[in-house]
Amino acid sequence: MEKKWKILEPDMGEVTRISRRLKCSPVMATVLANRNVVSPEDTIAFFDSSFQRVSSPFCVKDIEIAADRICSAIKNREKILIFGDYDVDGVTATVILYKFFIEA
């Protein structure tokens, strides 16, 4: 199966405006434009890493069911398979879960 990449092509005028306003490279401005981060307020929100901006995990469908099952597995000393993809965030999430379960 051949993969087809869809490369977004933002408005170059917008990229230039973002680049000038933020004093950042055109590459960074392109990434921001592709994510529709165009206003100063959008930019602040995009780069804000405070916990107040993190969504509640309880927004995920059936999270209570999953949490109960994991708690049950820990109590019963069952094996738990952690499956993660192998990009940066996948490996990072897998390691965090692994370390958590080792301590549990």
Tab-separated table of N, CA and C in Angstrom:
chain	number	residue	atom	x	y	z
A	1	MET	N	0.844	-1.170	0.000
A	1	MET	CA	0.000	0.000	0.000
A	1	MET	C	0.898	1.246	0.000
A	2	GLU	N	0.651	2.109	-0.919
A	2	GLU	CA	1.445	3.330	-1.035
A	2	GLU	C	0.766	4.450	-0.261
A	3	LYS	N	1.555	5.138	0.574
A	3	LYS	CA	1.011	6.259	1.335
A	3	LYS	C	1.019	7.512	0.477
A	4	LYS	N	-0.026	8.301	0.629
A	4	LYS	CA	-0.091	9.588	-0.048
A	4	LYS	C	-0.060	10.671	1.006
A	5	TRP	N	0.948	11.505	0.918
A	5	TRP	CA	1.087	12.602	1.856
A	5	TRP	C	0.295	13.798	1.364
A	6	LYS	N	-0.404	14.424	2.289
A	6	LYS	CA	-1.099	15.659	1.978
A	6	LYS	C	-0.332	16.792	2.648
A	7	ILE	N	0.331	17.584	1.861
A	7	ILE	CA	1.118	18.698	2.381
A	7	ILE	C	0.246	19.947	2.373
A	8	LEU	N	0.057	20.524	3.562
A	8	LEU	CA	-0.731	21.744	3.650
A	8	LEU	C	0.069	22.910	3.094
A	9	GLU	N	-0.589	23.762	2.393
A	9	GLU	CA	0.060	24.949	1.841
A	9	GLU	C	-0.676	26.180	2.358
A	10	PRO	N	-0.148	26.773	3.435
A	10	PRO	CA	-0.827	27.928	4.015
A	10	PRO	C	-0.660	29.167	3.146
A	11	ASP	N	-1.474	30.147	3.425
A	11	ASP	CA	-1.371	31.441	2.756
A	11	ASP	C	-0.020	32.054	3.116
A	12	MET	N	0.806	32.310	2.112
A	12	MET	CA	2.161	32.811	2.368
A	12	MET	C	2.146	34.210	2.981
A	13	GLY	N	1.119	34.992	2.689
A	13	GLY	CA	0.995	36.298	3.333
A	13	GLY	C	0.820	36.139	4.837
A	14	GLU	N	0.006	35.155	5.218
A	14	GLU	CA	-0.206	34.878	6.648
A	14	GLU	C	1.079	34.390	7.296
A	15	VAL	N	1.814	33.535	6.593
A	15	VAL	CA	3.090	33.033	7.104
A	15	VAL	C	4.053	34.197	7.341
A	16	THR	N	4.124	35.101	6.405
A	16	THR	CA	5.014	36.267	6.536
A	16	THR	C	4.592	37.126	7.727
A	17	ARG	N	3.285	37.369	7.883
A	17	ARG	CA	2.802	38.171	9.015
A	17	ARG	C	3.143	37.514	10.349
A	18	ILE	N	2.927	36.203	10.441
A	18	ILE	CA	3.237	35.485	11.683
A	18	ILE	C	4.729	35.552	11.965
A	19	SER	N	5.525	35.317	10.940
A	19	SER	CA	6.984	35.323	11.089
A	19	SER	C	7.483	36.680	11.591
A	20	ARG	N	6.957	37.741	11.023
A	20	ARG	CA	7.376	39.089	11.446
A	20	ARG	C	6.890	39.401	12.855
A	21	ARG	N	5.631	39.077	13.133
A	21	ARG	CA	5.047	39.407	14.434
A	21	ARG	C	5.760	38.666	15.560
A	22	LEU	N	6.078	37.393	15.334
A	22	LEU	CA	6.702	36.585	16.387
A	22	LEU	C	8.224	36.580	16.311
A	23	LYS	N	8.750	37.171	15.245
A	23	LYS	CA	10.206	37.145	15.020
A	23	LYS	C	10.714	35.700	15.027
A	24	CYS	N	10.006	34.873	14.241
A	24	CYS	CA	10.376	33.461	14.146
A	24	CYS	C	10.658	33.122	12.681
A	25	SER	N	11.200	31.933	12.476
A	25	SER	CA	11.532	31.501	11.122
A	25	SER	C	10.269	31.264	10.300
A	26	PRO	N	10.383	31.346	8.985
A	26	PRO	CA	9.236	31.025	8.134
A	26	PRO	C	8.740	29.587	8.330
A	27	VAL	N	9.640	28.689	8.681
A	27	VAL	CA	9.226	27.290	8.918
A	27	VAL	C	8.299	27.224	10.129
A	28	MET	N	8.700	27.883	11.216
A	28	MET	CA	7.854	27.905	12.415
A	28	MET	C	6.537	28.611	12.116
A	29	ALA	N	6.588	29.693	11.379
A	29	ALA	CA	5.375	30.424	11.026
A	29	ALA	C	4.455	29.556	10.166
A	30	THR	N	5.024	28.746	9.295
A	30	THR	CA	4.235	27.839	8.464
A	30	THR	C	3.530	26.801	9.317
A	31	VAL	N	4.242	26.242	10.287
A	31	VAL	CA	3.639	25.261	11.196
A	31	VAL	C	2.467	25.906	11.943
A	32	LEU	N	2.675	27.109	12.450
A	32	LEU	CA	1.615	27.793	13.180
A	32	LEU	C	0.417	28.088	12.269
A	33	ALA	N	0.697	28.566	11.065
A	33	ALA	CA	-0.381	28.868	10.120
A	33	ALA	C	-1.170	27.595	9.771
A	34	ASN	N	-0.472	26.481	9.589
A	34	ASN	CA	-1.144	25.213	9.273
A	34	ASN	C	-2.033	24.738	10.413
A	35	ARG	N	-1.736	25.189	11.620
A	35	ARG	CA	-2.550	24.829	12.780
A	35	ARG	C	-3.545	25.935	13.129
A	36	ASN	N	-3.668	26.898	12.224
A	36	ASN	CA	-4.588	28.022	12.387
A	36	ASN	C	-4.294	28.846	13.635
A	37	VAL	N	-3.016	28.925	13.992
A	37	VAL	CA	-2.564	29.761	15.102
A	37	VAL	C	-2.089	31.064	14.478
A	38	VAL	N	-2.986	32.025	14.377
A	38	VAL	CA	-2.665	33.236	13.614
A	38	VAL	C	-2.706	34.513	14.438
A	39	SER	N	-3.503	34.557	15.491
A	39	SER	CA	-3.578	35.781	16.288
A	39	SER	C	-2.613	35.691	17.461
A	40	PRO	N	-2.268	36.843	18.044
A	40	PRO	CA	-1.408	36.803	19.237
A	40	PRO	C	-2.023	35.957	20.362
A	41	GLU	N	-3.344	36.025	20.518
A	41	GLU	CA	-4.015	35.233	21.552
A	41	GLU	C	-3.902	33.738	21.263
A	42	ASP	N	-4.068	33.374	19.986
A	42	ASP	CA	-3.913	31.966	19.584
A	42	ASP	C	-2.508	31.474	19.889
A	43	THR	N	-1.528	32.330	19.616
A	43	THR	CA	-0.127	31.957	19.825
A	43	THR	C	0.151	31.722	21.301
A	44	ILE	N	-0.332	32.616	22.150
A	44	ILE	CA	-0.131	32.461	23.597
A	44	ILE	C	-0.772	31.164	24.068
A	45	ALA	N	-1.991	30.909	23.613
A	45	ALA	CA	-2.685	29.679	24.010
A	45	ALA	C	-1.955	28.440	23.501
A	46	PHE	N	-1.437	28.497	22.273
A	46	PHE	CA	-0.758	27.350	21.659
A	46	PHE	C	0.496	26.967	22.441
A	47	PHE	N	1.243	27.968	22.901
A	47	PHE	CA	2.498	27.696	23.595
A	47	PHE	C	2.350	27.616	25.110
A	48	ASP	N	1.151	27.837	25.626
A	48	ASP	CA	0.924	27.782	27.066
A	48	ASP	C	0.902	26.324	27.511
A	49	SER	N	1.829	25.959	28.377
A	49	SER	CA	1.919	24.562	28.809
A	49	SER	C	1.434	24.376	30.244
A	50	SER	N	0.683	25.336	30.755
A	50	SER	CA	0.210	25.226	32.133
A	50	SER	C	-0.862	24.136	32.247
A	51	PHE	N	-0.982	23.594	33.429
A	51	PHE	CA	-1.950	22.528	33.660
A	51	PHE	C	-3.393	23.020	33.548
A	52	GLN	N	-3.608	24.324	33.679
A	52	GLN	CA	-4.962	24.851	33.543
A	52	GLN	C	-5.497	24.638	32.132
A	53	ARG	N	-4.619	24.490	31.154
A	53	ARG	CA	-5.040	24.330	29.763
A	53	ARG	C	-5.176	22.857	29.360
A	54	VAL	N	-4.804	21.954	30.234
A	54	VAL	CA	-4.875	20.528	29.919
A	54	VAL	C	-6.320	20.060	30.081
A	55	SER	N	-6.813	19.340	29.097
A	55	SER	CA	-8.177	18.814	29.167
A	55	SER	C	-8.262	17.726	30.221
A	56	SER	N	-9.415	17.603	30.805
A	56	SER	CA	-9.640	16.551	31.784
A	56	SER	C	-9.591	15.192	31.090
A	57	PRO	N	-8.931	14.217	31.694
A	57	PRO	CA	-8.927	12.883	31.091
A	57	PRO	C	-10.328	12.271	31.073
A	58	PHE	N	-11.220	12.791	31.898
A	58	PHE	CA	-12.573	12.249	31.948
A	58	PHE	C	-13.422	12.695	30.761
A	59	CYS	N	-12.825	13.480	29.860
A	59	CYS	CA	-13.502	13.819	28.602
A	59	CYS	C	-13.418	12.655	27.614
A	60	VAL	N	-12.511	11.727	27.859
A	60	VAL	CA	-12.320	10.571	26.982
A	60	VAL	C	-13.454	9.575	27.227
A	61	LYS	N	-14.069	9.132	26.148
A	61	LYS	CA	-15.187	8.187	26.246
A	61	LYS	C	-14.754	6.915	26.971
A	62	ASP	N	-15.540	6.477	27.916
A	62	ASP	CA	-15.342	5.227	28.673
A	62	ASP	C	-14.065	5.197	29.500
A	63	ILE	N	-13.533	6.352	29.866
A	63	ILE	CA	-12.299	6.385	30.647
A	63	ILE	C	-12.500	5.733	32.018
A	64	GLU	N	-13.690	5.889	32.596
A	64	GLU	CA	-13.950	5.273	33.903
A	64	GLU	C	-13.856	3.752	33.815
A	65	ILE	N	-14.380	3.199	32.733
A	65	ILE	CA	-14.324	1.741	32.531
A	65	ILE	C	-12.867	1.293	32.424
A	66	ALA	N	-12.084	2.033	31.647
A	66	ALA	CA	-10.667	1.689	31.477
A	66	ALA	C	-9.919	1.807	32.805
A	67	ALA	N	-10.168	2.880	33.548
A	67	ALA	CA	-9.487	3.079	34.834
A	67	ALA	C	-9.846	1.969	35.813
A	68	ASP	N	-11.131	1.595	35.869
A	68	ASP	CA	-11.541	0.502	36.752
A	68	ASP	C	-10.859	-0.804	36.373
A	69	ARG	N	-10.740	-1.050	35.070
A	69	ARG	CA	-10.102	-2.300	34.621
A	69	ARG	C	-8.624	-2.313	34.986
A	70	ILE	N	-7.955	-1.183	34.828
A	70	ILE	CA	-6.533	-1.104	35.179
A	70	ILE	C	-6.355	-1.293	36.683
A	71	CYS	N	-7.202	-0.660	37.483
A	71	CYS	CA	-7.122	-0.833	38.943
A	71	CYS	C	-7.325	-2.285	39.331
A	72	SER	N	-8.280	-2.923	38.687
A	72	SER	CA	-8.542	-4.334	38.949
A	72	SER	C	-7.317	-5.183	38.601
A	73	ALA	N	-6.705	-4.912	37.467
A	73	ALA	CA	-5.521	-5.670	37.057
A	73	ALA	C	-4.370	-5.483	38.048
A	74	ILE	N	-4.202	-4.258	38.549
A	74	ILE	CA	-3.138	-4.005	39.526
A	74	ILE	C	-3.425	-4.765	40.818
A	75	LYS	N	-4.660	-4.686	41.300
A	75	LYS	CA	-5.035	-5.383	42.548
A	75	LYS	C	-4.852	-6.878	42.426
A	76	ASN	N	-5.173	-7.435	41.256
A	76	ASN	CA	-5.087	-8.888	41.046
A	76	ASN	C	-3.727	-9.331	40.528
A	77	ARG	N	-2.793	-8.381	40.463
A	77	ARG	CA	-1.417	-8.655	40.015
A	77	ARG	C	-1.395	-9.312	38.636
A	78	GLU	N	-2.275	-8.829	37.765
A	78	GLU	CA	-2.314	-9.312	36.388
A	78	GLU	C	-1.259	-8.592	35.565
A	79	LYS	N	-0.842	-9.227	34.486
A	79	LYS	CA	0.068	-8.568	33.556
A	79	LYS	C	-0.712	-7.543	32.747
A	80	ILE	N	-0.056	-6.426	32.462
A	80	ILE	CA	-0.670	-5.368	31.668
A	80	ILE	C	0.238	-5.094	30.481
A	81	LEU	N	-0.330	-5.180	29.304
A	81	LEU	CA	0.418	-4.875	28.089
A	81	LEU	C	0.314	-3.381	27.804
A	82	ILE	N	1.452	-2.757	27.599
A	82	ILE	CA	1.470	-1.348	27.205
A	82	ILE	C	1.869	-1.322	25.742
A	83	PHE	N	1.012	-0.753	24.931
A	83	PHE	CA	1.278	-0.672	23.497
A	83	PHE	C	1.408	0.787	23.118
A	84	GLY	N	2.546	1.137	22.532
A	84	GLY	CA	2.739	2.511	22.089
A	84	GLY	C	3.390	2.529	20.727
A	85	ASP	N	3.090	3.543	19.959
A	85	ASP	CA	3.762	3.649	18.666
A	85	ASP	C	5.173	4.190	18.886
A	86	TYR	N	5.953	4.239	17.840
A	86	TYR	CA	7.359	4.552	18.030
A	86	TYR	C	7.754	5.900	17.456
A	87	ASP	N	6.890	6.892	17.658
A	87	ASP	CA	7.331	8.260	17.438
A	87	ASP	C	7.654	8.833	18.820
A	88	VAL	N	8.061	10.071	18.872
A	88	VAL	CA	8.551	10.632	20.130
A	88	VAL	C	7.492	10.596	21.225
A	89	ASP	N	6.280	11.040	20.933
A	89	ASP	CA	5.281	11.053	21.989
A	89	ASP	C	4.807	9.648	22.348
A	90	GLY	N	4.811	8.731	21.394
A	90	GLY	CA	4.427	7.352	21.689
A	90	GLY	C	5.414	6.661	22.613
A	91	VAL	N	6.698	6.814	22.338
A	91	VAL	CA	7.734	6.218	23.187
A	91	VAL	C	7.706	6.866	24.569
A	92	THR	N	7.555	8.179	24.603
A	92	THR	CA	7.516	8.895	25.879
A	92	THR	C	6.336	8.420	26.724
A	93	ALA	N	5.157	8.328	26.121
A	93	ALA	CA	3.971	7.875	26.852
A	93	ALA	C	4.150	6.438	27.342
A	94	THR	N	4.751	5.590	26.524
A	94	THR	CA	4.968	4.194	26.904
A	94	THR	C	5.893	4.109	28.115
A	95	VAL	N	6.956	4.882	28.108
A	95	VAL	CA	7.911	4.873	29.234
A	95	VAL	C	7.247	5.394	30.504
A	96	ILE	N	6.467	6.452	30.387
A	96	ILE	CA	5.781	6.997	31.562
A	96	ILE	C	4.837	5.954	32.154
A	97	LEU	N	4.061	5.299	31.308
A	97	LEU	CA	3.157	4.253	31.801
A	97	LEU	C	3.921	3.097	32.426
A	98	TYR	N	4.995	2.682	31.758
A	98	TYR	CA	5.804	1.573	32.281
A	98	TYR	C	6.324	1.911	33.679
A	99	LYS	N	6.906	3.103	33.826
A	99	LYS	CA	7.440	3.508	35.129
A	99	LYS	C	6.338	3.590	36.185
A	100	PHE	N	5.165	4.081	35.785
A	100	PHE	CA	4.038	4.138	36.718
A	100	PHE	C	3.664	2.737	37.195
A	101	PHE	N	3.533	1.792	36.277
A	101	PHE	CA	3.093	0.450	36.643
A	101	PHE	C	4.156	-0.304	37.434
A	102	ILE	N	5.408	-0.009	37.224
A	102	ILE	CA	6.469	-0.631	38.009
A	102	ILE	C	6.342	-0.219	39.487
A	103	GLU	N	5.963	1.032	39.696
A	103	GLU	CA	5.812	1.557	41.050
A	103	GLU	C	4.483	1.160	41.700
A	104	ALA	N	3.483	0.815	40.894
A	104	ALA	CA	2.132	0.538	41.435
A	104	ALA	C	2.074	-0.761	42.209
